[in-house]
mmCIF file of C-alpha atoms in Angstrom:
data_model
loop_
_atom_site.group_PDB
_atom_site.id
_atom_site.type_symbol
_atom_site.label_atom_id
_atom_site.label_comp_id
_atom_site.label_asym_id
_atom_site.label_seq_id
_atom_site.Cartn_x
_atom_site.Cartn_y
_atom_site.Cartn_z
ATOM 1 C CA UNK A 1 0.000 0.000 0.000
ATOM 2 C CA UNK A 2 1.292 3.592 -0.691
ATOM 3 C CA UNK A 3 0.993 5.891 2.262
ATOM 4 C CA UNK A 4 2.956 7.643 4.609
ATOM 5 C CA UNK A 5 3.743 6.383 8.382
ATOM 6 C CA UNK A 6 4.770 8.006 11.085
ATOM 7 C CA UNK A 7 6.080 5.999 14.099
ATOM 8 C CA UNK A 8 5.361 5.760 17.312
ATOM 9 C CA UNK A 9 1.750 6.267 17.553
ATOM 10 C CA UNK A 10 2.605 7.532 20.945
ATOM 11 C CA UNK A 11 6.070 8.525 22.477
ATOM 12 C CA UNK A 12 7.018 9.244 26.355
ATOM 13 C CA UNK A 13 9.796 10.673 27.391
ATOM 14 C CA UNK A 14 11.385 12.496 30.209
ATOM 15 C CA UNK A 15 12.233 15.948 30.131
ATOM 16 C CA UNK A 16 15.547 17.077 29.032
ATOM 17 C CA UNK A 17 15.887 13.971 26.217
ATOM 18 C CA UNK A 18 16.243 14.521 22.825
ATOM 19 C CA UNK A 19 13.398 12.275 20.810
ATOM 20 C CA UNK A 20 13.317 11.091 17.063
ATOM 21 C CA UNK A 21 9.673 11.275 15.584
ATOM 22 C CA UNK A 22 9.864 9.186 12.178
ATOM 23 C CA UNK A 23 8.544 9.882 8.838
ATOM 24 C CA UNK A 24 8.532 7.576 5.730
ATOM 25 C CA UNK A 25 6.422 7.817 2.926
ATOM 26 C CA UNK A 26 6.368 5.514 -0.589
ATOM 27 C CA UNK A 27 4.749 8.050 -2.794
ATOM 28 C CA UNK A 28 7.615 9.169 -4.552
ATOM 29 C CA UNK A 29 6.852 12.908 -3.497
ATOM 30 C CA UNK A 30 9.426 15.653 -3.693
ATOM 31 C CA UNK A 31 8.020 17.973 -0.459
ATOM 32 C CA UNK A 32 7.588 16.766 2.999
ATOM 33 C CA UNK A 33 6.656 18.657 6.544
ATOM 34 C CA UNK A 34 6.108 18.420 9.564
ATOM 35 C CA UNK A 35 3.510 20.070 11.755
ATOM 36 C CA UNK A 36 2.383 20.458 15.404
ATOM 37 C CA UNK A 37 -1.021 20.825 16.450
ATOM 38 C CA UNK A 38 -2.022 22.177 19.851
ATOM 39 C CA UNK A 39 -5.533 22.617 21.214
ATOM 40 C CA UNK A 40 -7.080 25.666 19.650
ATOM 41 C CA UNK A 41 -4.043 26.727 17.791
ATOM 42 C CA UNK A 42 -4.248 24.676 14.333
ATOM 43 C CA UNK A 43 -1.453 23.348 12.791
ATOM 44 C CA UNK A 44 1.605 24.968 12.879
ATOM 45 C CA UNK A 45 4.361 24.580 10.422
ATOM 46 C CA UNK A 46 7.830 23.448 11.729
ATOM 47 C CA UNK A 47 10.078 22.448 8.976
ATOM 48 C CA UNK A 48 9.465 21.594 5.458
ATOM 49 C CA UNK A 49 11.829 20.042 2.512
ATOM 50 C CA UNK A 50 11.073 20.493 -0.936
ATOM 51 C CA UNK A 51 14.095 18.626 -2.161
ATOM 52 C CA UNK A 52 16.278 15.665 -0.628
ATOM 53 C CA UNK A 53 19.476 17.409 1.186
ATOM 54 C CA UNK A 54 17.380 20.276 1.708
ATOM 55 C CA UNK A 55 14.565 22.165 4.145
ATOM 56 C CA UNK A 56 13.591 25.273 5.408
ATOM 57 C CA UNK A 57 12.056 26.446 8.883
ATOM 58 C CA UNK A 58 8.732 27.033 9.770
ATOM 59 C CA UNK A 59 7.111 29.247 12.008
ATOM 60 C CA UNK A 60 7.605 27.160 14.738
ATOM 61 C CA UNK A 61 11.567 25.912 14.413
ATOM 62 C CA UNK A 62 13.312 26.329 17.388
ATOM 63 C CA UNK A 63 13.941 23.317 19.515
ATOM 64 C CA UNK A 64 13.517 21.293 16.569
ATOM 65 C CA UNK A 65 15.895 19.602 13.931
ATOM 66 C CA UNK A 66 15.200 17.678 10.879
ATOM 67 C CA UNK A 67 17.239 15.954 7.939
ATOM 68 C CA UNK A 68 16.458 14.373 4.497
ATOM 69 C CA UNK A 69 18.850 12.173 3.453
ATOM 70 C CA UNK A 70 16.597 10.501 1.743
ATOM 71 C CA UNK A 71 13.237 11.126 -0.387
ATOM 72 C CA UNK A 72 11.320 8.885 1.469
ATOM 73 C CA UNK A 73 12.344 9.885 5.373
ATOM 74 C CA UNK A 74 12.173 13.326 7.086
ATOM 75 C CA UNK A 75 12.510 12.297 10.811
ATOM 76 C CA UNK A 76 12.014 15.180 13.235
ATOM 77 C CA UNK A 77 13.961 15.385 16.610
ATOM 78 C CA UNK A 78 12.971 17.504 19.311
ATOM 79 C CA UNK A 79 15.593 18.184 21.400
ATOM 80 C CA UNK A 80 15.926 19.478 25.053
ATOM 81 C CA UNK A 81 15.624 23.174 23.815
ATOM 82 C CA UNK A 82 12.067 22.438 22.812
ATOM 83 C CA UNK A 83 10.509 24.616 26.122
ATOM 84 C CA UNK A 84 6.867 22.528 25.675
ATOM 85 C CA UNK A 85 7.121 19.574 23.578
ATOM 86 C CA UNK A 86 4.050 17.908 24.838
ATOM 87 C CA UNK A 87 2.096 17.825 21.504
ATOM 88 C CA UNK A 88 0.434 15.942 18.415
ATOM 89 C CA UNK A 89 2.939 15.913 15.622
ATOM 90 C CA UNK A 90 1.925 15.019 11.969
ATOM 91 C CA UNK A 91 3.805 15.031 8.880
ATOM 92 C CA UNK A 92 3.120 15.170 5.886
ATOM 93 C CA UNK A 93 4.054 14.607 2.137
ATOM 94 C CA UNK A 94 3.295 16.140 -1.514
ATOM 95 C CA UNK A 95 4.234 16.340 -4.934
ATOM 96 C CA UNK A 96 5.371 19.223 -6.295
ATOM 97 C CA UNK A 97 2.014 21.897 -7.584
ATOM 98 C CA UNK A 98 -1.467 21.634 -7.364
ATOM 99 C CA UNK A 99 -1.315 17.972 -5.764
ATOM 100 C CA UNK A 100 -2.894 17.603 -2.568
ATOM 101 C CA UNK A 101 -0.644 16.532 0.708
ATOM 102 C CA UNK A 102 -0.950 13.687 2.270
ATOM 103 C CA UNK A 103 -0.934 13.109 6.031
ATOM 104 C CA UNK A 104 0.163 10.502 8.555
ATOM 105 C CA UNK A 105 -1.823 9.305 11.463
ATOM 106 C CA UNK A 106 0.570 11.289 13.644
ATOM 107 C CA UNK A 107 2.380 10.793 16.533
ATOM 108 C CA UNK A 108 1.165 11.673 19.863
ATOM 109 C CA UNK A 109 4.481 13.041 22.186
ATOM 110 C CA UNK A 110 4.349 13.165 26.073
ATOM 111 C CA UNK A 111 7.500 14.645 27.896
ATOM 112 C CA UNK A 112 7.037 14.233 31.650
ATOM 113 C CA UNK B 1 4.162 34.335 3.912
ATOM 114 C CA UNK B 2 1.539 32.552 3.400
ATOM 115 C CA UNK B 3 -1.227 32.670 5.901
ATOM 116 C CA UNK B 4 -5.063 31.596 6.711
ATOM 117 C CA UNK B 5 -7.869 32.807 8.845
ATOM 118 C CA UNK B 6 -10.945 30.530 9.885
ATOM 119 C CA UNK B 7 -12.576 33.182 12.224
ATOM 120 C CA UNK B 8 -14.798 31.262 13.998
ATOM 121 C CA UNK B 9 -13.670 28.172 16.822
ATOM 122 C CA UNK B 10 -16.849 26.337 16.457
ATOM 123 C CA UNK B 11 -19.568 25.900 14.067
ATOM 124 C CA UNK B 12 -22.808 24.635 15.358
ATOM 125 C CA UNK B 13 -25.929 23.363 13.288
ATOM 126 C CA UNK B 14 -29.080 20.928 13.588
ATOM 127 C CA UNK B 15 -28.515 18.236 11.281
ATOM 128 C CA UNK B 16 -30.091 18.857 7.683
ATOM 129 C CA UNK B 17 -29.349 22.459 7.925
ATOM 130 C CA UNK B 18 -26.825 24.082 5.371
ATOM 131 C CA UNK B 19 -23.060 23.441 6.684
ATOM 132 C CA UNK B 20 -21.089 26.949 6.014
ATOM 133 C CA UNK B 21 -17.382 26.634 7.338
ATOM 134 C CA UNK B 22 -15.265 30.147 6.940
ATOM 135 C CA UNK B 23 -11.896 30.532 5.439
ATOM 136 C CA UNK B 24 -9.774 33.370 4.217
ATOM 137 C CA UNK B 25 -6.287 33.654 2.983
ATOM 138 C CA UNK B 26 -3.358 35.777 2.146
ATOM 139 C CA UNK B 27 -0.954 34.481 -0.223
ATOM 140 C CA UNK B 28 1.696 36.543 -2.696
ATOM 141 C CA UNK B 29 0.343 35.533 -6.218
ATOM 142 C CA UNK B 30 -2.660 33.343 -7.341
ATOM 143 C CA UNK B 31 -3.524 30.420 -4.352
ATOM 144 C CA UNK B 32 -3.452 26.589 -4.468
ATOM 145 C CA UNK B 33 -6.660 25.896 -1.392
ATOM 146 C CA UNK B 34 -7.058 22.977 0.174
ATOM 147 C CA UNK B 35 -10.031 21.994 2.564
ATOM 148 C CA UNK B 36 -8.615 18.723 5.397
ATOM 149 C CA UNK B 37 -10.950 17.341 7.849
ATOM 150 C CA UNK B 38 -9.706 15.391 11.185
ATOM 151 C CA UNK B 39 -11.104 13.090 13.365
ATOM 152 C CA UNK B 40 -9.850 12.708 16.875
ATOM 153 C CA UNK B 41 -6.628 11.484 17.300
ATOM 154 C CA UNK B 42 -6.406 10.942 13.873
ATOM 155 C CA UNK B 43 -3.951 12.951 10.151
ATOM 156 C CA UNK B 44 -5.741 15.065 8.075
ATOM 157 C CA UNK B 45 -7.843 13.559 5.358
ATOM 158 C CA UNK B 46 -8.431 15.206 2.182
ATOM 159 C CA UNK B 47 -11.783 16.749 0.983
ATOM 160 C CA UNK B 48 -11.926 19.235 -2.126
ATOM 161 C CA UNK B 49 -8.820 21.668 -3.416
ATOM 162 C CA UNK B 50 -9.181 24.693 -6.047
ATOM 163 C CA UNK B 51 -6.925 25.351 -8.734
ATOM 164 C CA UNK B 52 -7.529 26.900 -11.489
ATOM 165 C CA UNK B 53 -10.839 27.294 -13.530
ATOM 166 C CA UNK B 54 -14.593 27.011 -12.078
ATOM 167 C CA UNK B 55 -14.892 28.813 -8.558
ATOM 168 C CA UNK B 56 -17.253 26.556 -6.910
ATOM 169 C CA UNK B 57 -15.068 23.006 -6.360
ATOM 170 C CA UNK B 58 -17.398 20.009 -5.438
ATOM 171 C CA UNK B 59 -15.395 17.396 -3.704
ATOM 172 C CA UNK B 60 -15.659 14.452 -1.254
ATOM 173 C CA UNK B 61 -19.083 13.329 1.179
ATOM 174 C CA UNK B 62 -21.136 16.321 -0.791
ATOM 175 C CA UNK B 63 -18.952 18.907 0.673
ATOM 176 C CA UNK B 64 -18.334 22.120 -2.075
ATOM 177 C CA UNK B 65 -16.233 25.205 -1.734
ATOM 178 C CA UNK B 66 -16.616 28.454 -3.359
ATOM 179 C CA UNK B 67 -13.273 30.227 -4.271
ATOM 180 C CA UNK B 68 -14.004 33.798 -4.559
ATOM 181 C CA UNK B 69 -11.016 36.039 -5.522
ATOM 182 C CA UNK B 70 -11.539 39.831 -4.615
ATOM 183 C CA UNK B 71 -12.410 38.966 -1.086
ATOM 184 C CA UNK B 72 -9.739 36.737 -0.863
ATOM 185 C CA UNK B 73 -12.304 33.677 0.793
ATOM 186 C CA UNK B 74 -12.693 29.989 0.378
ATOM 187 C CA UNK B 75 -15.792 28.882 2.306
ATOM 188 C CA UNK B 76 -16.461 25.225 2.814
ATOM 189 C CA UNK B 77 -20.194 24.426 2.368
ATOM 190 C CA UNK B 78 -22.621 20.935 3.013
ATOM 191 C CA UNK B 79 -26.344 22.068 1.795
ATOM 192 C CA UNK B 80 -27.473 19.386 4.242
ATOM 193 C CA UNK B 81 -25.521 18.141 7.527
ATOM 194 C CA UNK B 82 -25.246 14.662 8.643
ATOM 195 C CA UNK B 83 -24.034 14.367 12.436
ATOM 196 C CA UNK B 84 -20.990 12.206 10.760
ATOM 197 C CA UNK B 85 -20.072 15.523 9.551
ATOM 198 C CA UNK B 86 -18.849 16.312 13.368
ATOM 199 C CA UNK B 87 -15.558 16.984 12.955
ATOM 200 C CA UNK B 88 -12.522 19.244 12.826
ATOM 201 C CA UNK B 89 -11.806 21.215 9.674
ATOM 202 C CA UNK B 90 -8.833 22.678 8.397
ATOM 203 C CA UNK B 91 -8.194 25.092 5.660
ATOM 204 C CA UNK B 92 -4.859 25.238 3.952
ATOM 205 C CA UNK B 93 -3.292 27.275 1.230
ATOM 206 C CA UNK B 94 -0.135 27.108 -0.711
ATOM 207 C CA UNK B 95 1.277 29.828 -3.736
ATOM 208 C CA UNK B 96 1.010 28.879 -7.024
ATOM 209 C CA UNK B 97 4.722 29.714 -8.091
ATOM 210 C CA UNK B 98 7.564 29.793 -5.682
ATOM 211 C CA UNK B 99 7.797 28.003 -2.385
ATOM 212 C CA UNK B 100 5.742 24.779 -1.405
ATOM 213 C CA UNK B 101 5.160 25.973 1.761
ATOM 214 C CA UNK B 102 1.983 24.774 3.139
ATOM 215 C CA UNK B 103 -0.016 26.925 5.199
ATOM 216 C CA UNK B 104 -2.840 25.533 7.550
ATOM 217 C CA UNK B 105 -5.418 27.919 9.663
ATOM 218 C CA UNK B 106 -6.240 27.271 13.297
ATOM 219 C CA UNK B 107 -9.438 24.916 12.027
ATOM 220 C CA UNK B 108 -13.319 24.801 13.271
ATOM 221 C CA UNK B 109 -14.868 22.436 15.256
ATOM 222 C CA UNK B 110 -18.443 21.558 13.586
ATOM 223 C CA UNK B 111 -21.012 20.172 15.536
ATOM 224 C CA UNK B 112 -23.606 18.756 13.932
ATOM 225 C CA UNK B 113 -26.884 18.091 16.161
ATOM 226 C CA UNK B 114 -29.337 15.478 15.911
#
């Protein structure tokens, strides 16, 4: 099947770790981003990569890194910097133009 | 940047009624919109996107959206709601040329009653 998946489903971790949120999609798409979504507050762009080897902030950026070595993975790491990491994280993948994105099922992230 | 508004948190109306969700944008050029819809816990799914071309879009579960240019708007619309239809909906736009930055606004809770 041709999707994207994002793994865990859910994620705990104490405070001051760095995590790794994974992203891997099979649909051959060029862009890929990642977003958090708070209560009330939408989705809110962190990074995004239009091209392997290459991505640009969001709104949201600090206390986050990324990397695309690859077309099909865009794994996000929050590190300790991240000030309130407790969120829903989804990512999410498109061709290049008018095509639609596609989402994952997201990954839910508790820091205690 | 990019940028959406949906100016209203919640959207409430009796099932059968006309569904009217509110969205306006701000983008640097012509627009790419996009209309998601989320269930709890759950990614985005798809449901209608404009283009180019005719400026009402009919896309999935009989939702429609009417693209309307000078005011800048891209209401979703249901001429009759089904309490399925409860759910959280997102409006997204992205430029035509340039970046593929993908821009989402804050999203409406509907609440369709029986």
């Amino acid at each position: 099947d041709g999707g994207i998946t994002q793994s865990p489903k859910y994620l705990f971790r104490k405070e001051g770790q760095n995590v790794t949120l994974s992203c891997e999609q099979n649909l051959n798409h060029d862009a890929m981003y990642w977003y958090r979504q708070d209560p009330g507050q939408g989705l809110r762009l962190i990074y995004y990569s239009q091209i392997v080897n290459d991505f640009q902030k969001g709104d949201i950026a600090e206390g986050y890194s990324v990397s695309r070595e690859k077309k099909e993975s865009f794994p996000l790491t929050v590190t300790s910097a991240q000030k309130n990491p407790t969120a829903f994280y989804l990512c999410a993948s498109s061709p290049q133009g008018e095509t639609e994105a596609f989402f994952g099922q997201g990954t839910r992230l508790t820091v205690v | 940047a990019q940028s959406v508004a949906q100016p209203e948190d919640q959207v409430n109306v009796a099932e059968g009624n006309p569904l009217t969700v509110k969205c306006t944008y701000s983008v640097s050029g012509n627009p790419y919109l996009f209309w998601y819809v989320q269930y709890p816990n759950r990614g985005l799914q798809f449901l209608l996107k404009y283009i180019t071309g005719d400026n009402l879009v009919k896309g999935s579960y009989g939702f429609e959206a009417e693209f309307n240019k000078s005011q800048t708007s891209f209401h979703l619309k249901k001429p009759s709601a089904l309490v399925s239809d409860s759910a959280l909906y997102f409006c997204a736009v992205r430029p035509f040329y340039g970046n593929n930055r993908l821009a989402f606004g804050k999203g409406n809770q509907v609440v369709v009653i029986p």
